[in-house]
Amino acid sequence: MGKAKDDFNPHLRQAVLGVVDNQLRENDPPETRETLARLIKKGYSEAEARELIGSVVAVEIYEVMNQKRPFNRERFVAGLKNLPQLPFESDE
């Protein structure tokens, strides 16, 4: 994740990874745990997989906070299913 990871606010990073940890612990949504297992199977370390999942969490937080949109489970799960492509990367 290189430079983007280094530029990320460490407090915000910890908060986002805390959300990922809670989702994994509670198995809610179950797609988070499924995505973790899928990414590890593809060769990502657990830490890398958690950070990729965190990118989807961060985008959803942005949508809720800055765009004033309600949490959208379908959008969130779609973001998880598209990993390792990051939610803010285009298909081009």
GROMACS .gro file of N, CA and C in nm:
model
  276
    1MET      N    1   0.082  -0.118   0.000
    1MET     CA    2   0.000   0.000   0.000
    1MET      C    3   0.087   0.125   0.000
    2GLY      N    4   0.216   0.110   0.025
    2GLY     CA    5   0.315   0.213   0.002
    2GLY      C    6   0.288   0.348   0.061
    3LYS      N    7   0.308   0.451  -0.021
    3LYS     CA    8   0.302   0.589   0.024
    3LYS      C    9   0.166   0.626   0.080
    4ALA      N   10   0.058   0.579   0.019
    4ALA     CA   11  -0.075   0.613   0.068
    4ALA      C   12  -0.090   0.570   0.214
    5LYS      N   13  -0.039   0.453   0.247
    5LYS     CA   14  -0.045   0.405   0.385
    5LYS      C   15   0.033   0.498   0.477
    6ASP      N   16   0.151   0.542   0.433
    6ASP     CA   17   0.236   0.628   0.514
    6ASP      C   18   0.173   0.765   0.536
    7ASP      N   19   0.094   0.813   0.440
    7ASP     CA   20   0.032   0.945   0.449
    7ASP      C   21  -0.098   0.943   0.529
    8PHE      N   22  -0.150   0.826   0.561
    8PHE     CA   23  -0.279   0.813   0.627
    8PHE      C   24  -0.266   0.852   0.774
    9ASN      N   25  -0.360   0.929   0.824
    9ASN     CA   26  -0.362   0.970   0.964
    9ASN      C   27  -0.359   0.846   1.054
   10PRO      N   28  -0.260   0.832   1.142
   10PRO     CA   29  -0.249   0.709   1.222
   10PRO      C   30  -0.367   0.686   1.316
   11HIS      N   31  -0.428   0.792   1.365
   11HIS     CA   32  -0.544   0.776   1.454
   11HIS      C   33  -0.666   0.727   1.375
   12LEU      N   34  -0.683   0.783   1.257
   12LEU     CA   35  -0.793   0.740   1.171
   12LEU      C   36  -0.771   0.596   1.124
   13ARG      N   37  -0.647   0.564   1.093
   13ARG     CA   38  -0.613   0.427   1.052
   13ARG      C   39  -0.649   0.328   1.162
   14GLN      N   40  -0.613   0.359   1.285
   14GLN     CA   41  -0.646   0.271   1.398
   14GLN      C   42  -0.797   0.258   1.416
   15ALA      N   43  -0.869   0.368   1.400
   15ALA     CA   44  -1.015   0.365   1.414
   15ALA      C   45  -1.077   0.276   1.306
   16VAL      N   46  -1.030   0.290   1.183
   16VAL     CA   47  -1.084   0.209   1.074
   16VAL      C   48  -1.051   0.061   1.096
   17LEU      N   49  -0.928   0.031   1.136
   17LEU     CA   50  -0.892  -0.108   1.163
   17LEU      C   51  -0.969  -0.163   1.282
   18GLY      N   52  -1.006  -0.076   1.377
   18GLY     CA   53  -1.091  -0.117   1.488
   18GLY      C   54  -1.229  -0.160   1.440
   19VAL      N   55  -1.282  -0.088   1.343
   19VAL     CA   56  -1.411  -0.126   1.283
   19VAL      C   57  -1.398  -0.263   1.216
   20VAL      N   58  -1.289  -0.283   1.143
   20VAL     CA   59  -1.266  -0.413   1.078
   20VAL      C   60  -1.259  -0.523   1.183
   21ASP      N   61  -1.184  -0.500   1.291
   21ASP     CA   62  -1.173  -0.599   1.399
   21ASP      C   63  -1.310  -0.631   1.458
   22ASN      N   64  -1.392  -0.528   1.481
   22ASN     CA   65  -1.526  -0.550   1.535
   22ASN      C   66  -1.611  -0.633   1.440
   23GLN      N   67  -1.604  -0.602   1.311
   23GLN     CA   68  -1.681  -0.678   1.213
   23GLN      C   69  -1.637  -0.824   1.211
   24LEU      N   70  -1.508  -0.847   1.220
   24LEU     CA   71  -1.457  -0.984   1.221
   24LEU      C   72  -1.500  -1.058   1.348
   25ARG      N   73  -1.488  -0.991   1.462
   25ARG     CA   74  -1.524  -1.053   1.589
   25ARG      C   75  -1.673  -1.086   1.596
   26GLU      N   76  -1.756  -0.993   1.550
   26GLU     CA   77  -1.901  -1.011   1.556
   26GLU      C   78  -1.956  -1.090   1.436
   27ASN      N   79  -1.871  -1.112   1.336
   27ASN     CA   80  -1.912  -1.173   1.210
   27ASN      C   81  -2.032  -1.099   1.150
   28ASP      N   82  -2.023  -0.966   1.154
   28ASP     CA   83  -2.130  -0.881   1.102
   28ASP      C   84  -2.070  -0.762   1.030
   29PRO      N   85  -2.079  -0.757   0.903
   29PRO     CA   86  -2.142  -0.856   0.815
   29PRO      C   87  -2.049  -0.975   0.791
   30PRO      N   88  -2.107  -1.091   0.765
   30PRO     CA   89  -2.025  -1.210   0.743
   30PRO      C   90  -1.932  -1.197   0.622
   31GLU      N   91  -1.967  -1.110   0.529
   31GLU     CA   92  -1.884  -1.089   0.410
   31GLU      C   93  -1.745  -1.036   0.445
   32THR      N   94  -1.733  -0.969   0.560
   32THR     CA   95  -1.601  -0.920   0.601
   32THR      C   96  -1.508  -1.037   0.629
   33ARG      N   97  -1.555  -1.134   0.704
   33ARG     CA   98  -1.473  -1.253   0.734
   33ARG      C   99  -1.446  -1.333   0.607
   34GLU      N  100  -1.547  -1.346   0.522
   34GLU     CA  101  -1.530  -1.417   0.395
   34GLU      C  102  -1.424  -1.348   0.309
   35THR      N  103  -1.427  -1.216   0.307
   35THR     CA  104  -1.330  -1.139   0.228
   35THR      C  105  -1.189  -1.157   0.284
   36LEU      N  106  -1.175  -1.155   0.416
   36LEU     CA  107  -1.044  -1.177   0.478
   36LEU      C  108  -0.987  -1.311   0.434
   37ALA      N  109  -1.068  -1.417   0.444
   37ALA     CA  110  -1.022  -1.551   0.405
   37ALA      C  111  -0.986  -1.556   0.257
   38ARG      N  112  -1.067  -1.493   0.173
   38ARG     CA  113  -1.041  -1.493   0.029
   38ARG      C  114  -0.910  -1.423  -0.005
   39LEU      N  115  -0.887  -1.308   0.058
   39LEU     CA  116  -0.765  -1.232   0.030
   39LEU      C  117  -0.640  -1.306   0.079
   40ILE      N  118  -0.651  -1.369   0.196
   40ILE     CA  119  -0.538  -1.448   0.247
   40ILE      C  120  -0.509  -1.565   0.152
   41LYS      N  121  -0.616  -1.628   0.103
   41LYS     CA  122  -0.599  -1.739   0.008
   41LYS      C  123  -0.531  -1.691  -0.121
   42LYS      N  124  -0.555  -1.564  -0.158
   42LYS     CA  125  -0.492  -1.507  -0.278
   42LYS      C  126  -0.346  -1.467  -0.253
   43GLY      N  127  -0.299  -1.480  -0.130
   43GLY     CA  128  -0.159  -1.452  -0.102
   43GLY      C  129  -0.131  -1.326  -0.022
   44TYR      N  130  -0.234  -1.254   0.017
   44TYR     CA  131  -0.213  -1.135   0.101
   44TYR      C  132  -0.192  -1.180   0.245
   45SER      N  133  -0.110  -1.106   0.318
   45SER     CA  134  -0.095  -1.134   0.461
   45SER      C  135  -0.225  -1.092   0.530
   46GLU      N  136  -0.243  -1.139   0.653
   46GLU     CA  137  -0.363  -1.099   0.726
   46GLU      C  138  -0.367  -0.947   0.745
   47ALA      N  139  -0.252  -0.888   0.776
   47ALA     CA  140  -0.247  -0.742   0.794
   47ALA      C  141  -0.282  -0.669   0.665
   48GLU      N  142  -0.230  -0.715   0.553
   48GLU     CA  143  -0.262  -0.653   0.424
   48GLU      C  144  -0.411  -0.666   0.393
   49ALA      N  145  -0.466  -0.784   0.419
   49ALA     CA  146  -0.608  -0.808   0.393
   49ALA      C  147  -0.695  -0.718   0.481
   50ARG      N  148  -0.659  -0.704   0.607
   50ARG     CA  149  -0.735  -0.617   0.697
   50ARG      C  150  -0.729  -0.472   0.649
   51GLU      N  151  -0.614  -0.428   0.599
   51GLU     CA  152  -0.603  -0.291   0.548
   51GLU      C  153  -0.685  -0.272   0.421
   52LEU      N  154  -0.688  -0.372   0.335
   52LEU     CA  155  -0.772  -0.363   0.216
   52LEU      C  156  -0.920  -0.352   0.255
   53ILE      N  157  -0.962  -0.434   0.350
   53ILE     CA  158  -1.100  -0.426   0.399
   53ILE      C  159  -1.124  -0.289   0.460
   54GLY      N  160  -1.025  -0.238   0.532
   54GLY     CA  161  -1.035  -0.105   0.591
   54GLY      C  162  -1.056   0.004   0.488
   55SER      N  163  -1.004  -0.014   0.368
   55SER     CA  164  -1.026   0.086   0.263
   55SER      C  165  -1.173   0.094   0.226
   56VAL      N  166  -1.242  -0.019   0.228
   56VAL     CA  167  -1.386  -0.019   0.200
   56VAL      C  168  -1.462   0.046   0.315
   57VAL      N  169  -1.420   0.017   0.438
   57VAL     CA  170  -1.480   0.081   0.556
   57VAL      C  171  -1.463   0.232   0.547
   58ALA      N  172  -1.343   0.277   0.513
   58ALA     CA  173  -1.316   0.421   0.506
   58ALA      C  174  -1.403   0.490   0.401
   59VAL      N  175  -1.421   0.426   0.286
   59VAL     CA  176  -1.506   0.484   0.182
   59VAL      C  177  -1.650   0.493   0.232
   60GLU      N  178  -1.696   0.391   0.300
   60GLU     CA  179  -1.834   0.394   0.351
   60GLU      C  180  -1.850   0.502   0.457
   61ILE      N  181  -1.751   0.518   0.544
   61ILE     CA  182  -1.756   0.625   0.644
   61ILE      C  183  -1.761   0.760   0.574
   62TYR      N  184  -1.682   0.776   0.469
   62TYR     CA  185  -1.683   0.902   0.392
   62TYR      C  186  -1.822   0.927   0.335
   63GLU      N  187  -1.882   0.825   0.276
   63GLU     CA  188  -2.016   0.841   0.217
   63GLU      C  189  -2.117   0.884   0.322
   64VAL      N  190  -2.110   0.824   0.440
   64VAL     CA  191  -2.205   0.856   0.547
   64VAL      C  192  -2.180   0.996   0.603
   65MET      N  193  -2.055   1.027   0.630
   65MET     CA  194  -2.023   1.154   0.697
   65MET      C  195  -2.022   1.274   0.603
   66ASN      N  196  -1.956   1.263   0.491
   66ASN     CA  197  -1.937   1.379   0.404
   66ASN      C  198  -2.044   1.394   0.297
   67GLN      N  199  -2.096   1.284   0.250
   67GLN     CA  200  -2.198   1.290   0.146
   67GLN      C  201  -2.340   1.284   0.203
   68LYS      N  202  -2.348   1.267   0.336
   68LYS     CA  203  -2.477   1.262   0.406
   68LYS      C  204  -2.568   1.151   0.353
   69ARG      N  205  -2.506   1.041   0.314
   69ARG     CA  206  -2.582   0.926   0.266
   69ARG      C  207  -2.593   0.824   0.379
   70PRO      N  208  -2.705   0.753   0.387
   70PRO     CA  209  -2.716   0.649   0.490
   70PRO      C  210  -2.623   0.531   0.457
   71PHE      N  211  -2.587   0.457   0.561
   71PHE     CA  212  -2.507   0.336   0.539
   71PHE      C  213  -2.580   0.248   0.439
   72ASN      N  214  -2.506   0.198   0.342
   72ASN     CA  215  -2.563   0.115   0.237
   72ASN      C  216  -2.491  -0.019   0.239
   73ARG      N  217  -2.557  -0.119   0.295
   73ARG     CA  218  -2.496  -0.251   0.309
   73ARG      C  219  -2.457  -0.310   0.173
   74GLU      N  220  -2.545  -0.293   0.073
   74GLU     CA  221  -2.515  -0.349  -0.059
   74GLU      C  222  -2.389  -0.286  -0.119
   75ARG      N  223  -2.375  -0.155  -0.104
   75ARG     CA  224  -2.257  -0.085  -0.155
   75ARG      C  225  -2.132  -0.134  -0.081
   76PHE      N  226  -2.144  -0.150   0.051
   76PHE     CA  227  -2.032  -0.197   0.132
   76PHE      C  228  -1.989  -0.337   0.090
   77VAL      N  229  -2.086  -0.428   0.080
   77VAL     CA  230  -2.055  -0.567   0.042
   77VAL      C  231  -1.997  -0.572  -0.100
   78ALA      N  232  -2.049  -0.490  -0.190
   78ALA     CA  233  -1.994  -0.485  -0.326
   78ALA      C  234  -1.848  -0.441  -0.323
   79GLY      N  235  -1.816  -0.344  -0.237
   79GLY     CA  236  -1.677  -0.300  -0.222
   79GLY      C  237  -1.588  -0.413  -0.173
   80LEU      N  238  -1.639  -0.491  -0.077
   80LEU     CA  239  -1.562  -0.606  -0.027
   80LEU      C  240  -1.539  -0.708  -0.138
   81LYS      N  241  -1.642  -0.736  -0.214
   81LYS     CA  242  -1.631  -0.838  -0.320
   81LYS      C  243  -1.535  -0.795  -0.430
   82ASN      N  244  -1.519  -0.665  -0.449
   82ASN     CA  245  -1.429  -0.615  -0.554
   82ASN      C  246  -1.282  -0.614  -0.511
   83LEU      N  247  -1.255  -0.631  -0.382
   83LEU     CA  248  -1.116  -0.632  -0.337
   83LEU      C  249  -1.042  -0.748  -0.402
   84PRO      N  250  -0.918  -0.734  -0.441
   84PRO     CA  251  -0.823  -0.633  -0.396
   84PRO      C  252  -0.828  -0.501  -0.472
   85GLN      N  253  -0.917  -0.488  -0.572
   85GLN     CA  254  -0.929  -0.356  -0.635
   85GLN      C  255  -0.986  -0.261  -0.532
   86LEU      N  256  -0.918  -0.151  -0.510
   86LEU     CA  257  -0.961  -0.054  -0.410
   86LEU      C  258  -1.086   0.018  -0.457
   87PRO      N  259  -1.173   0.056  -0.364
   87PRO     CA  260  -1.301   0.117  -0.402
   87PRO      C  261  -1.286   0.251  -0.473
   88PHE      N  262  -1.173   0.316  -0.460
   88PHE     CA  263  -1.155   0.447  -0.522
   88PHE      C  264  -1.071   0.437  -0.650
   89GLU      N  265  -1.038   0.315  -0.693
   89GLU     CA  266  -0.966   0.296  -0.819
   89GLU      C  267  -1.067   0.269  -0.930
   90SER      N  268  -1.039   0.321  -1.048
   90SER     CA  269  -1.129   0.297  -1.161
   90SER      C  270  -1.095   0.163  -1.225
   91ASP      N  271  -1.185   0.117  -1.308
   91ASP     CA  272  -1.165  -0.009  -1.381
   91ASP      C  273  -1.072   0.008  -1.500
   92GLU      N  274  -1.037   0.131  -1.533
   92GLU     CA  275  -0.957   0.158  -1.653
   92GLU      C  276  -0.814   0.115  -1.637
   0.00000   0.00000   0.00000
